[in-house]
JSON list of C-alpha atoms in Angstrom, two decimals:
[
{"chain": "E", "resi": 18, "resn": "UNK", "atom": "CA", "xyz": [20.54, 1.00, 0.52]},
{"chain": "E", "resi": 19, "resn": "UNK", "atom": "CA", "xyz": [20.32, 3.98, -2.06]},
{"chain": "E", "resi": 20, "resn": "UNK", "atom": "CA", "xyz": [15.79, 4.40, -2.52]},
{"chain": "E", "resi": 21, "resn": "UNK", "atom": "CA", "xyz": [14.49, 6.24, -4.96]},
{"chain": "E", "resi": 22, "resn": "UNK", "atom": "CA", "xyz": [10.99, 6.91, -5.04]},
{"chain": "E", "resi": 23, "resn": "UNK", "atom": "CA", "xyz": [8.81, 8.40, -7.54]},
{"chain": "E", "resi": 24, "resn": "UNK", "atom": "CA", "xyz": [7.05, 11.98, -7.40]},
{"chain": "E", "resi": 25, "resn": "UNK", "atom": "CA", "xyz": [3.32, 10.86, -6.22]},
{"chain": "E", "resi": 26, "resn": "UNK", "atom": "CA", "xyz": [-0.05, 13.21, -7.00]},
{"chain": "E", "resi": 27, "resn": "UNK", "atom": "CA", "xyz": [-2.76, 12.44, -4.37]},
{"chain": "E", "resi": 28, "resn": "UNK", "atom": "CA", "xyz": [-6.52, 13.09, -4.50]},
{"chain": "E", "resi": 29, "resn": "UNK", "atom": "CA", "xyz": [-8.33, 15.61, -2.00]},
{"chain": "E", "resi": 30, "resn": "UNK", "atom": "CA", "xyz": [-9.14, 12.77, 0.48]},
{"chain": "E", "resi": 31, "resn": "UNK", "atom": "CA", "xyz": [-5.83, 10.97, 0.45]},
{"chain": "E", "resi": 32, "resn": "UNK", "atom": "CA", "xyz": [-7.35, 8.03, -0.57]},
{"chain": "E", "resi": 33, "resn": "UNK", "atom": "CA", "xyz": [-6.17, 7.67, -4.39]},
{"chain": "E", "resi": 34, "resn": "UNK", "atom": "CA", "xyz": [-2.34, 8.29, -5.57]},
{"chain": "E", "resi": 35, "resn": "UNK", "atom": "CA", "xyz": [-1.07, 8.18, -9.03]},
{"chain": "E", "resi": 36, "resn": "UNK", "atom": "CA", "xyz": [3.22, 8.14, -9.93]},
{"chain": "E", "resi": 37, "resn": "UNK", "atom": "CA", "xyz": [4.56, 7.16, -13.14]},
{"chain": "E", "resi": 38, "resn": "UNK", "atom": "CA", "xyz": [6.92, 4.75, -13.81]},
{"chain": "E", "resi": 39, "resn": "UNK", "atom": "CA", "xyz": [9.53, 5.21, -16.01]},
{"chain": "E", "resi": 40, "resn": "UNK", "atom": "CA", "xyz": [11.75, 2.59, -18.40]},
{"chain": "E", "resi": 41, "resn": "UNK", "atom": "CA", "xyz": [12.32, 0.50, -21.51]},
{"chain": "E", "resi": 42, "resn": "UNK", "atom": "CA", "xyz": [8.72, 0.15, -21.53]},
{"chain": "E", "resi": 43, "resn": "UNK", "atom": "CA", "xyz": [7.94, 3.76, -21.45]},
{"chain": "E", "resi": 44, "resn": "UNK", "atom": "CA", "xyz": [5.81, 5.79, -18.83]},
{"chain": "E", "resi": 45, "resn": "UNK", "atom": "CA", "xyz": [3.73, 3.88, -17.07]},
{"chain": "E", "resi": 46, "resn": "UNK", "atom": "CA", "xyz": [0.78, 5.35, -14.68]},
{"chain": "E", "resi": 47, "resn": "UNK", "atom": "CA", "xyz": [0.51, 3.30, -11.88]},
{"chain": "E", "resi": 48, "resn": "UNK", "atom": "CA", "xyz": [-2.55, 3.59, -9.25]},
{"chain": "E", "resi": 49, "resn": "UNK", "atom": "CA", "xyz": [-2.53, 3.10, -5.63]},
{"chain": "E", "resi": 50, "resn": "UNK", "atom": "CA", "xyz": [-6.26, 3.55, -4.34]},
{"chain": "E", "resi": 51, "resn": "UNK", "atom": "CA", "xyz": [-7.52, 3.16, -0.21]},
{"chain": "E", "resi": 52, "resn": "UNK", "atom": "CA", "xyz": [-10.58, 1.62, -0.58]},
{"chain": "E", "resi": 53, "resn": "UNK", "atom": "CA", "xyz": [-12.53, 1.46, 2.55]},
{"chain": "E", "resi": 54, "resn": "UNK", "atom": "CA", "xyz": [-14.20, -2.39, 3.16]},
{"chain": "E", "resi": 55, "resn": "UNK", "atom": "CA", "xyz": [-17.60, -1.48, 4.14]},
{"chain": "E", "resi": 56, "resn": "UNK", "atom": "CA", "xyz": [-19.90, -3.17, 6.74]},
{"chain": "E", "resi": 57, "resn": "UNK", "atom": "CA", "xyz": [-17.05, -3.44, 9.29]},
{"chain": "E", "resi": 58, "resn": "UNK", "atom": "CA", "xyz": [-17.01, -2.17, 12.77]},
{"chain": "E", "resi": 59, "resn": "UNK", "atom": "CA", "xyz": [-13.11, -1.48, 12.65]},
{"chain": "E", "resi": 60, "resn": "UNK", "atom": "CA", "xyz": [-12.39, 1.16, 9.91]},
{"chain": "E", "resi": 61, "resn": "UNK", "atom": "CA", "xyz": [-10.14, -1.37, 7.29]},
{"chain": "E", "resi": 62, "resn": "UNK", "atom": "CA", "xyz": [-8.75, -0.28, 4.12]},
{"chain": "E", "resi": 63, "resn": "UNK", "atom": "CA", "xyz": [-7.67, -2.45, 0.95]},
{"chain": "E", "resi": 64, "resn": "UNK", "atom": "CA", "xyz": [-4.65, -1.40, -0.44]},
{"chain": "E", "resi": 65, "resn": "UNK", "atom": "CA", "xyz": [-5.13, -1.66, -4.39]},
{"chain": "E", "resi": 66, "resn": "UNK", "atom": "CA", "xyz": [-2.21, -1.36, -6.65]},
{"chain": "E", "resi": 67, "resn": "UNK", "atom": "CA", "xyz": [-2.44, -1.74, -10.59]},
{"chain": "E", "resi": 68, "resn": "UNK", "atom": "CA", "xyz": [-1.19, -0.08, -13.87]},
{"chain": "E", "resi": 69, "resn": "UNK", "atom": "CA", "xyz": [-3.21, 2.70, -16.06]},
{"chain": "E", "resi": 70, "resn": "UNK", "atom": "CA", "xyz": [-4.19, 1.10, -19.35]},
{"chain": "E", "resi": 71, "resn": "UNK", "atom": "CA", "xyz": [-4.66, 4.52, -21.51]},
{"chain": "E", "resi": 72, "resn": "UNK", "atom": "CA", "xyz": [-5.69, 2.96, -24.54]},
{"chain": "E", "resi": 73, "resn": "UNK", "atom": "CA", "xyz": [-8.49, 0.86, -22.32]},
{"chain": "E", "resi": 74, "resn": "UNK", "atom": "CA", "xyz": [-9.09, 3.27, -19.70]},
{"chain": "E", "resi": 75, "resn": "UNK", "atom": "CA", "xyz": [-9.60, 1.09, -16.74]},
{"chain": "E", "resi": 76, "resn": "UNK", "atom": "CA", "xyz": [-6.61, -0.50, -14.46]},
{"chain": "E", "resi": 77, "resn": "UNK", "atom": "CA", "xyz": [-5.30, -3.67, -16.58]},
{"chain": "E", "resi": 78, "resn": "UNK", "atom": "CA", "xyz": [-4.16, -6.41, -14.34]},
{"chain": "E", "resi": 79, "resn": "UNK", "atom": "CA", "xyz": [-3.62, -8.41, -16.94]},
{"chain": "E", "resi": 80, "resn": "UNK", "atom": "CA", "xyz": [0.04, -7.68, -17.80]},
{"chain": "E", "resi": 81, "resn": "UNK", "atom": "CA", "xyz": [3.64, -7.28, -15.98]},
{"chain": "E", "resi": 82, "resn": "UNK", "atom": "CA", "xyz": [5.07, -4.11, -17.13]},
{"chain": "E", "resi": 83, "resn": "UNK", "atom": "CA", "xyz": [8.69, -4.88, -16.64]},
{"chain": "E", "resi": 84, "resn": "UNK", "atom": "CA", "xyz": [9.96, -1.61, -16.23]},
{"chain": "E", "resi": 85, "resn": "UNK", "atom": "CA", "xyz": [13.23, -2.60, -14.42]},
{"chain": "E", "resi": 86, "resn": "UNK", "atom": "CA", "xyz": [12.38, -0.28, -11.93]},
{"chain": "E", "resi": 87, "resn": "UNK", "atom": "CA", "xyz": [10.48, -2.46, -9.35]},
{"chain": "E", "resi": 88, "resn": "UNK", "atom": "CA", "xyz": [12.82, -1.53, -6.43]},
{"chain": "E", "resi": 89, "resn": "UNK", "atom": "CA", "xyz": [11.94, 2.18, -7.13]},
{"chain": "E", "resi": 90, "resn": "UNK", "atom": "CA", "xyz": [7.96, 1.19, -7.10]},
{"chain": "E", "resi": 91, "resn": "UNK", "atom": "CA", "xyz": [7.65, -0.54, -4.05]},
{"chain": "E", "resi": 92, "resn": "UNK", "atom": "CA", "xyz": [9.59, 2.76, -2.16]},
{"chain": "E", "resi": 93, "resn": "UNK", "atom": "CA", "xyz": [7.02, 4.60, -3.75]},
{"chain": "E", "resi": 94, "resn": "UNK", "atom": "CA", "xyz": [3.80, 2.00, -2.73]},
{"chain": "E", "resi": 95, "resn": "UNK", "atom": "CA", "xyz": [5.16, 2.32, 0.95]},
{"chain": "E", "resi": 96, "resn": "UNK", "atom": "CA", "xyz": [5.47, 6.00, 0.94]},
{"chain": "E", "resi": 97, "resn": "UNK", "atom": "CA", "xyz": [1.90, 6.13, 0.14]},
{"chain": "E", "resi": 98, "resn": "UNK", "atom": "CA", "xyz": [1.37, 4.13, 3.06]},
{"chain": "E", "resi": 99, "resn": "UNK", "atom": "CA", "xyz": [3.47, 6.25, 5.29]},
{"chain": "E", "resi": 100, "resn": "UNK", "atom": "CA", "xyz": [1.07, 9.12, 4.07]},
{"chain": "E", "resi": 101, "resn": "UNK", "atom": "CA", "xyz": [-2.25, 7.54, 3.62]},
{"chain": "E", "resi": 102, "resn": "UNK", "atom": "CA", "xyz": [-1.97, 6.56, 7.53]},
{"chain": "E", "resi": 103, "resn": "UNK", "atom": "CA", "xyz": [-1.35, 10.36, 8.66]},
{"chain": "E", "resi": 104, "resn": "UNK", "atom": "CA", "xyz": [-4.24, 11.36, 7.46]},
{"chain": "E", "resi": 105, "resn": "UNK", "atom": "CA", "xyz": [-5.90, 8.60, 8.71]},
{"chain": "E", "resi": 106, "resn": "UNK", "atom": "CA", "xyz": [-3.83, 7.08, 11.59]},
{"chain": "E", "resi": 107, "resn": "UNK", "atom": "CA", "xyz": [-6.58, 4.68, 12.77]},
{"chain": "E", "resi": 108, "resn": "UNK", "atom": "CA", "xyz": [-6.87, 3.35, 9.87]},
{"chain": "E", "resi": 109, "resn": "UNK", "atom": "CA", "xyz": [-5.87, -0.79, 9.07]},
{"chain": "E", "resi": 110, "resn": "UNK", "atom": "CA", "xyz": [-4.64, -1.52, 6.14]},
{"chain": "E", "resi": 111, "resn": "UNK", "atom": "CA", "xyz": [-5.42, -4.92, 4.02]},
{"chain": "E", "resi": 112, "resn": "UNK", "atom": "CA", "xyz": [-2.69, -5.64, 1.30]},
{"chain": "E", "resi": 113, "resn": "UNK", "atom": "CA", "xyz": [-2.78, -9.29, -0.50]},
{"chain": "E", "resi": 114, "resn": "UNK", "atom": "CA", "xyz": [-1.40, -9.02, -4.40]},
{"chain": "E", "resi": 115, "resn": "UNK", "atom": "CA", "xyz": [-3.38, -10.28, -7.41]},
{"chain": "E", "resi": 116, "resn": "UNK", "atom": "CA", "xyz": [-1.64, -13.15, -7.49]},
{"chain": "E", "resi": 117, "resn": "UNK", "atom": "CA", "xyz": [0.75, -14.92, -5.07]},
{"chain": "E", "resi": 118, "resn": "UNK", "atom": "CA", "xyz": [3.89, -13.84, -6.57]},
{"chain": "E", "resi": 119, "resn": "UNK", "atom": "CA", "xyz": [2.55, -10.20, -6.13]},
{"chain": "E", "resi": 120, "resn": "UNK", "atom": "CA", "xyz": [2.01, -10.76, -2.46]},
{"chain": "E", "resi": 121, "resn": "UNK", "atom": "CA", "xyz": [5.51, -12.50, -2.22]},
{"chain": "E", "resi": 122, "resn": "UNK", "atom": "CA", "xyz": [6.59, -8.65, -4.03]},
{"chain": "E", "resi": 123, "resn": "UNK", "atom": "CA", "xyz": [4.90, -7.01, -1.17]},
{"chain": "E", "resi": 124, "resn": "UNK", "atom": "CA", "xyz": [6.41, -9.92, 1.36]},
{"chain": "E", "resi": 125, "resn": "UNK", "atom": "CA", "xyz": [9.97, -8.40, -0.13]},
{"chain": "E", "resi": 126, "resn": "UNK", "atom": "CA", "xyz": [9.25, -5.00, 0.11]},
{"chain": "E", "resi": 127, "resn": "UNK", "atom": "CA", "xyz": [8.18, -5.00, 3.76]},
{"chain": "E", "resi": 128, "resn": "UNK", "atom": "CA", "xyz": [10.97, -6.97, 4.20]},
{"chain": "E", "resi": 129, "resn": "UNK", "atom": "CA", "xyz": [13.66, -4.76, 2.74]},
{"chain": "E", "resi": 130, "resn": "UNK", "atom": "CA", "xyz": [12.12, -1.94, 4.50]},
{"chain": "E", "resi": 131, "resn": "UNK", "atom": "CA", "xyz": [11.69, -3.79, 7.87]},
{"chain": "E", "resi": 132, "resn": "UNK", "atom": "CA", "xyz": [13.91, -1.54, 10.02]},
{"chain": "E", "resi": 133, "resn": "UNK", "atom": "CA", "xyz": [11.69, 1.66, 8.98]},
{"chain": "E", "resi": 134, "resn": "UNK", "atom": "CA", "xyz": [8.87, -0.04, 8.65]},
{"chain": "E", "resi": 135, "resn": "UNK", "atom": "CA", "xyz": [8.50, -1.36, 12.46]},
{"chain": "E", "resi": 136, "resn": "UNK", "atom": "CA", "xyz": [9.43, 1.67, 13.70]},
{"chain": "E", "resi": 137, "resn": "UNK", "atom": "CA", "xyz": [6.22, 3.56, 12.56]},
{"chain": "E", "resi": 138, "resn": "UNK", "atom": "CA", "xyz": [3.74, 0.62, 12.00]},
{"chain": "E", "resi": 139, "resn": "UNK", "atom": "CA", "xyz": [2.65, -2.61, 13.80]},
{"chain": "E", "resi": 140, "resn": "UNK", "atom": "CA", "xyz": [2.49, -5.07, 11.13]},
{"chain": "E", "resi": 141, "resn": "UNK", "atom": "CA", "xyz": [0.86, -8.81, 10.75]},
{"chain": "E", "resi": 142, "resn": "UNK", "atom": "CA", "xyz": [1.02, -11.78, 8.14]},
{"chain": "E", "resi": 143, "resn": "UNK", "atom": "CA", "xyz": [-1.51, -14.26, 7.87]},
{"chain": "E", "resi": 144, "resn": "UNK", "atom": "CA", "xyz": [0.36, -17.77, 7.51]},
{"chain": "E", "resi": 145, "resn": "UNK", "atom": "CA", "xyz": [-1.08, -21.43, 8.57]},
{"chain": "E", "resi": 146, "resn": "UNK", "atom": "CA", "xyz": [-4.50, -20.34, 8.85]},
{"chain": "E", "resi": 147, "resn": "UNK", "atom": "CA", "xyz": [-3.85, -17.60, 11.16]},
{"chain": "E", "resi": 148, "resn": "UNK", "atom": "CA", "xyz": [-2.13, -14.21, 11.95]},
{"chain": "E", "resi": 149, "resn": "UNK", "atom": "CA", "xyz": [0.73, -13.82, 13.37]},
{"chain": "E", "resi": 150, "resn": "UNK", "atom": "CA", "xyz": [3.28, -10.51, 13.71]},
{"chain": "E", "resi": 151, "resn": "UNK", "atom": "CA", "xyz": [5.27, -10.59, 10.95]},
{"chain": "E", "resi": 152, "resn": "UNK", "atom": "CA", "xyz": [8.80, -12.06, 10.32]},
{"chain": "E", "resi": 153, "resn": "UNK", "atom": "CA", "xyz": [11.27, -11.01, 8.00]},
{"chain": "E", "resi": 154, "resn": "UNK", "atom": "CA", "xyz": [11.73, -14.62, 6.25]},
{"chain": "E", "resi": 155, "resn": "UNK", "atom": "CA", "xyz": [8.68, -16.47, 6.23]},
{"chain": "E", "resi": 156, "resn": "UNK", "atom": "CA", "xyz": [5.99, -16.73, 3.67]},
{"chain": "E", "resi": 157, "resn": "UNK", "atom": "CA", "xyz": [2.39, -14.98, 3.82]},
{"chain": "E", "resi": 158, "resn": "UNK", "atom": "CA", "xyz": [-0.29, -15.19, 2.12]},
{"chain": "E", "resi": 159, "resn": "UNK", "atom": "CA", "xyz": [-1.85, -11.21, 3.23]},
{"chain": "E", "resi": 160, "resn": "UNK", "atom": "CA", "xyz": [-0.93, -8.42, 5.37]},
{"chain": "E", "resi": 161, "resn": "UNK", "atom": "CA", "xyz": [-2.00, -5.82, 8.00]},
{"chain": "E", "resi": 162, "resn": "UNK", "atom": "CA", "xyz": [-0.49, -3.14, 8.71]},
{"chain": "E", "resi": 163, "resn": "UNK", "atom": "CA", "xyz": [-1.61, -0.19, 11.38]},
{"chain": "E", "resi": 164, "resn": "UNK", "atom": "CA", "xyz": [0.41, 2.99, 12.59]},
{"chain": "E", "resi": 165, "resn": "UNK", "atom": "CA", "xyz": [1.40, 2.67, 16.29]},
{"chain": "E", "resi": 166, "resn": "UNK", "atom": "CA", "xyz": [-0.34, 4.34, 18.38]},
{"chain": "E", "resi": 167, "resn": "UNK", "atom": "CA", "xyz": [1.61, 7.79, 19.79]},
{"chain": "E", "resi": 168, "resn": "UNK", "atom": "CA", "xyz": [3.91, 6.92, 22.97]},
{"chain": "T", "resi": 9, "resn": "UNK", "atom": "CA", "xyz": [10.25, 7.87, 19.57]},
{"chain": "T", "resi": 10, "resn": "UNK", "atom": "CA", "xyz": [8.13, 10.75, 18.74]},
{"chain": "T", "resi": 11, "resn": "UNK", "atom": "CA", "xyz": [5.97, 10.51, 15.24]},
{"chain": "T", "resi": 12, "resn": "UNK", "atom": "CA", "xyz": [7.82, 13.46, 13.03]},
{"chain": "T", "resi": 13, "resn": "UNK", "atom": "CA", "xyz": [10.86, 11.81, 14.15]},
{"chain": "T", "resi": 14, "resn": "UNK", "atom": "CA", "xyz": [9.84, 8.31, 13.13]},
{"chain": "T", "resi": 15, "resn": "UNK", "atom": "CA", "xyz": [8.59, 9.51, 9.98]},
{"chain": "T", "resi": 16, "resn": "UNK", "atom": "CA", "xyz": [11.32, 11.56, 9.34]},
{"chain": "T", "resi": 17, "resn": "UNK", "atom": "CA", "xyz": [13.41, 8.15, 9.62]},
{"chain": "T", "resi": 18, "resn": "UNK", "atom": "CA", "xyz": [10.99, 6.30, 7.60]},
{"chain": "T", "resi": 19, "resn": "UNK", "atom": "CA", "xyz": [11.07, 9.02, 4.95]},
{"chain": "T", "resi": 20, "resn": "UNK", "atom": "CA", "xyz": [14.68, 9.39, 4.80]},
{"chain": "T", "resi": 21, "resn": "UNK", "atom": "CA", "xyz": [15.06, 5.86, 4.18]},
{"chain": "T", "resi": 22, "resn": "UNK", "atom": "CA", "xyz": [12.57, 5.95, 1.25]},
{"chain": "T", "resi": 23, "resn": "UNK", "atom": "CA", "xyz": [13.70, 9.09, -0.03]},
{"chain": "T", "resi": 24, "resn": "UNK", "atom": "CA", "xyz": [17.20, 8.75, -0.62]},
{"chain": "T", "resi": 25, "resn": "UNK", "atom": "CA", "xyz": [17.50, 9.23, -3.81]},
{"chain": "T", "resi": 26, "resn": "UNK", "atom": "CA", "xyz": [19.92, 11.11, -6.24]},
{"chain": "T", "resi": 27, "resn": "UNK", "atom": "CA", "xyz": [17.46, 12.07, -9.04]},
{"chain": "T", "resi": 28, "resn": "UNK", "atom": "CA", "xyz": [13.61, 11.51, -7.72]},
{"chain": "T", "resi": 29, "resn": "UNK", "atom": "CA", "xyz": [13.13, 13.28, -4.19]},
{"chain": "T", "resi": 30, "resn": "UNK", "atom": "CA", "xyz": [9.53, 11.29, -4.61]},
{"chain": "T", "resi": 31, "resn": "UNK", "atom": "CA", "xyz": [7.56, 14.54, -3.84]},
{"chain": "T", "resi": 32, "resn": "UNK", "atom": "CA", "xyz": [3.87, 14.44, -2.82]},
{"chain": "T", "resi": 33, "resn": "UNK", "atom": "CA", "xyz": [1.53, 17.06, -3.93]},
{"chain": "T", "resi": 34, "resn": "UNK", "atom": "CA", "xyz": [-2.22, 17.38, -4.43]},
{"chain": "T", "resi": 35, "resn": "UNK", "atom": "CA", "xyz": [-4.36, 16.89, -7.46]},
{"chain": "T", "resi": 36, "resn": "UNK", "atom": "CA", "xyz": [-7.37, 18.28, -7.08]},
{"chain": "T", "resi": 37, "resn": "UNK", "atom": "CA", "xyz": [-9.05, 16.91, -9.72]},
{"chain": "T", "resi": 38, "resn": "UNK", "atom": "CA", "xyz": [-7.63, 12.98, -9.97]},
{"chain": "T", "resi": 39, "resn": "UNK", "atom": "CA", "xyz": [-10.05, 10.61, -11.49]},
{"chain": "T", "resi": 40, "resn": "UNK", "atom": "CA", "xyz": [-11.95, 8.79, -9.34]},
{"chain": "T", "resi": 41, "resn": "UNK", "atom": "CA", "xyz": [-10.76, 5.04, -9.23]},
{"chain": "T", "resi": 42, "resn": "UNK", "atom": "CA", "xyz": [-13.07, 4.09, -6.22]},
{"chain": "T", "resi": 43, "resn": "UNK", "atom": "CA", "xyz": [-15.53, 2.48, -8.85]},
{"chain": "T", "resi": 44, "resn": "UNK", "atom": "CA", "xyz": [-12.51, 0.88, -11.28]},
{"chain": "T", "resi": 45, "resn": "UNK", "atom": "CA", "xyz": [-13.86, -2.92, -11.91]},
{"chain": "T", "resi": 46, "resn": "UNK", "atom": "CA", "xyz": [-10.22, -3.97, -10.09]},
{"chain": "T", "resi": 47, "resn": "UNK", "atom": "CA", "xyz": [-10.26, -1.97, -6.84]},
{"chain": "T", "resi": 48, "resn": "UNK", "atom": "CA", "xyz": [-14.00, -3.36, -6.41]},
{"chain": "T", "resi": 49, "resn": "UNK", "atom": "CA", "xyz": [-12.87, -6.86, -7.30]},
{"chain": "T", "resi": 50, "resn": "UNK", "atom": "CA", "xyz": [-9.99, -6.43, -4.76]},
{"chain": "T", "resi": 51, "resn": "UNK", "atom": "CA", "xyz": [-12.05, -4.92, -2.18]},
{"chain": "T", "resi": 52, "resn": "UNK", "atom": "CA", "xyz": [-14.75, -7.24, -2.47]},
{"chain": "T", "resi": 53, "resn": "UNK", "atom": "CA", "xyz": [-12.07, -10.17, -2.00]},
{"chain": "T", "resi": 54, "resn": "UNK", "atom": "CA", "xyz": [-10.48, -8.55, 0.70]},
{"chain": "T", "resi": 55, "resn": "UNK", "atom": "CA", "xyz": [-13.97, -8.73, 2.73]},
{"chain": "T", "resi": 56, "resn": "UNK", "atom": "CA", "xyz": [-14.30, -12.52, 1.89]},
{"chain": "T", "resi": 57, "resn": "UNK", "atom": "CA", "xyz": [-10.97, -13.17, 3.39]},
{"chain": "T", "resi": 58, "resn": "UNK", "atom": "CA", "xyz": [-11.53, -11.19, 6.42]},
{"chain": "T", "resi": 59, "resn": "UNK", "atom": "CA", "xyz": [-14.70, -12.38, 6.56]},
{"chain": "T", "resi": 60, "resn": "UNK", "atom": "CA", "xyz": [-13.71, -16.03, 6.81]},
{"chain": "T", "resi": 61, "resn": "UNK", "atom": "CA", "xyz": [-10.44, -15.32, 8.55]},
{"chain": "T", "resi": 62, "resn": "UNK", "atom": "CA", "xyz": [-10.91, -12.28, 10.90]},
{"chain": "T", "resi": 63, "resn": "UNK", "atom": "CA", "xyz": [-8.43, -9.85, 11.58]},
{"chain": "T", "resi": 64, "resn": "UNK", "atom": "CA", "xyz": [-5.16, -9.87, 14.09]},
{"chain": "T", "resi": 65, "resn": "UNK", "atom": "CA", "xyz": [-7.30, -9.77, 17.08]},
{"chain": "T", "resi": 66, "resn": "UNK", "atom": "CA", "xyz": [-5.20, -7.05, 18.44]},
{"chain": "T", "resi": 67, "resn": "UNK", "atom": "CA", "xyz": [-6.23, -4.66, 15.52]},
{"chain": "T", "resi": 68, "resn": "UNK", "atom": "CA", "xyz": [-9.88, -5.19, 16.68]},
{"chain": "T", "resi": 69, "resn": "UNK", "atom": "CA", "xyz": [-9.09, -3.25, 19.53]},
{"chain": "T", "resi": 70, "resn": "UNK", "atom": "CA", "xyz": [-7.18, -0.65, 18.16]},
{"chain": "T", "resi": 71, "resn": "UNK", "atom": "CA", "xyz": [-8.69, 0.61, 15.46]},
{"chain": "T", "resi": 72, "resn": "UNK", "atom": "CA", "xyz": [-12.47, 1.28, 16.59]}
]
């Protein structure tokens, strides 16, 4: 599989990532923010992913962008995974989309990227009420992903 | 499987590209998108979920 991946800039803390994405639609800023969940004992993350809106300056999740580059976006999501959880390698990560064909995109990206992926992370899909380790082929409604530990 | 060799698998597999070598670099002075309506929306539902659901129990352990 040939994977692009888009140029990232990251914030101080590692924590917030912008990339743009580029198309028929134009160029697209897309977010990726860490936000911590407070009042927890185990230190859990969110995973937020959404689109610039310049004209309204806030994230608009509103609208598909359709950039024909989707492929090229999730490469770029997971490598801000990949570097979000080396600076913080105990961290968990929560990831659920903002609507269920968004978590089915994430359910295919994991997927594609499965032999890299469970190399480097211990990953979990919450399915029937409950969470299981994840399988390549099933549906899920969220994820959780953590780095393994060092061997 | 040491970690810079694992992530040196994981990033060659997300990196190869012809065009875009997807570089990282720091910007010091990002806006802050902590307090974006979304990301607190998202967060906030995250929570709920976990709340109700729990997390892998095996996570419990591993990341205090």
């Amino acid at each position: 599989m040939d994977l692009e991946k888009y140029s990232l800039q990251v914030n101080n803390d590692h924590r917030s990532y912008e990339f743009y994405s580029e198309g028929p639609k134009g160029r697209i800023r897309k977010v990726v923010l860490y936000k911590q969940l407070k009042n927890w004992d185990e230190n859990i993350f969110n995973l937020g992913f959404g689109d610039w809106d310049e004209k309204e300056q806030k994230i608009n999740d509103k609208i598909t962008s359709n950039n024909k580059d989707r492929q090229k976006i999730l490469a770029t999501v997971a490598a801000t995974v990949v570097d979000f959880t080396r600076h913080y390698p105990k961290a968990s990560i929560y990831a659920e989309g903002a609507t269920p064909s968004r978590t089915r995109l994430y359910q295919m990206s994991i997927s594609a990227f499965w032999a890299e992926i469970s190399e480097l992370f211990d990953t979990y899909g919450f399915r029937n009420g409950e969470w299981e380790s994840f399988e390549t082929g099933r549906n899920y409604d969220a994820f959780v992903v953590i780095r393994k530990e060092k061997l | 499987m040491d970690e810079l060799k694992m992530n040196n698998m994981l990033a060659i597999a997300i990196n190869k590209g012809k065009s875009d070598k997807g570089d990282i670099t720091v910007k010091k002075k990002m806006r802050d998108y902590s307090n974006e309506p979304y990301f607190v929306k998202k967060a906030e539902k995250a929570t709920a979920f976990l709340k109700k659901h729990g997390l892998p129990k095996v996570i419990s352990k591993k990341s205090k």
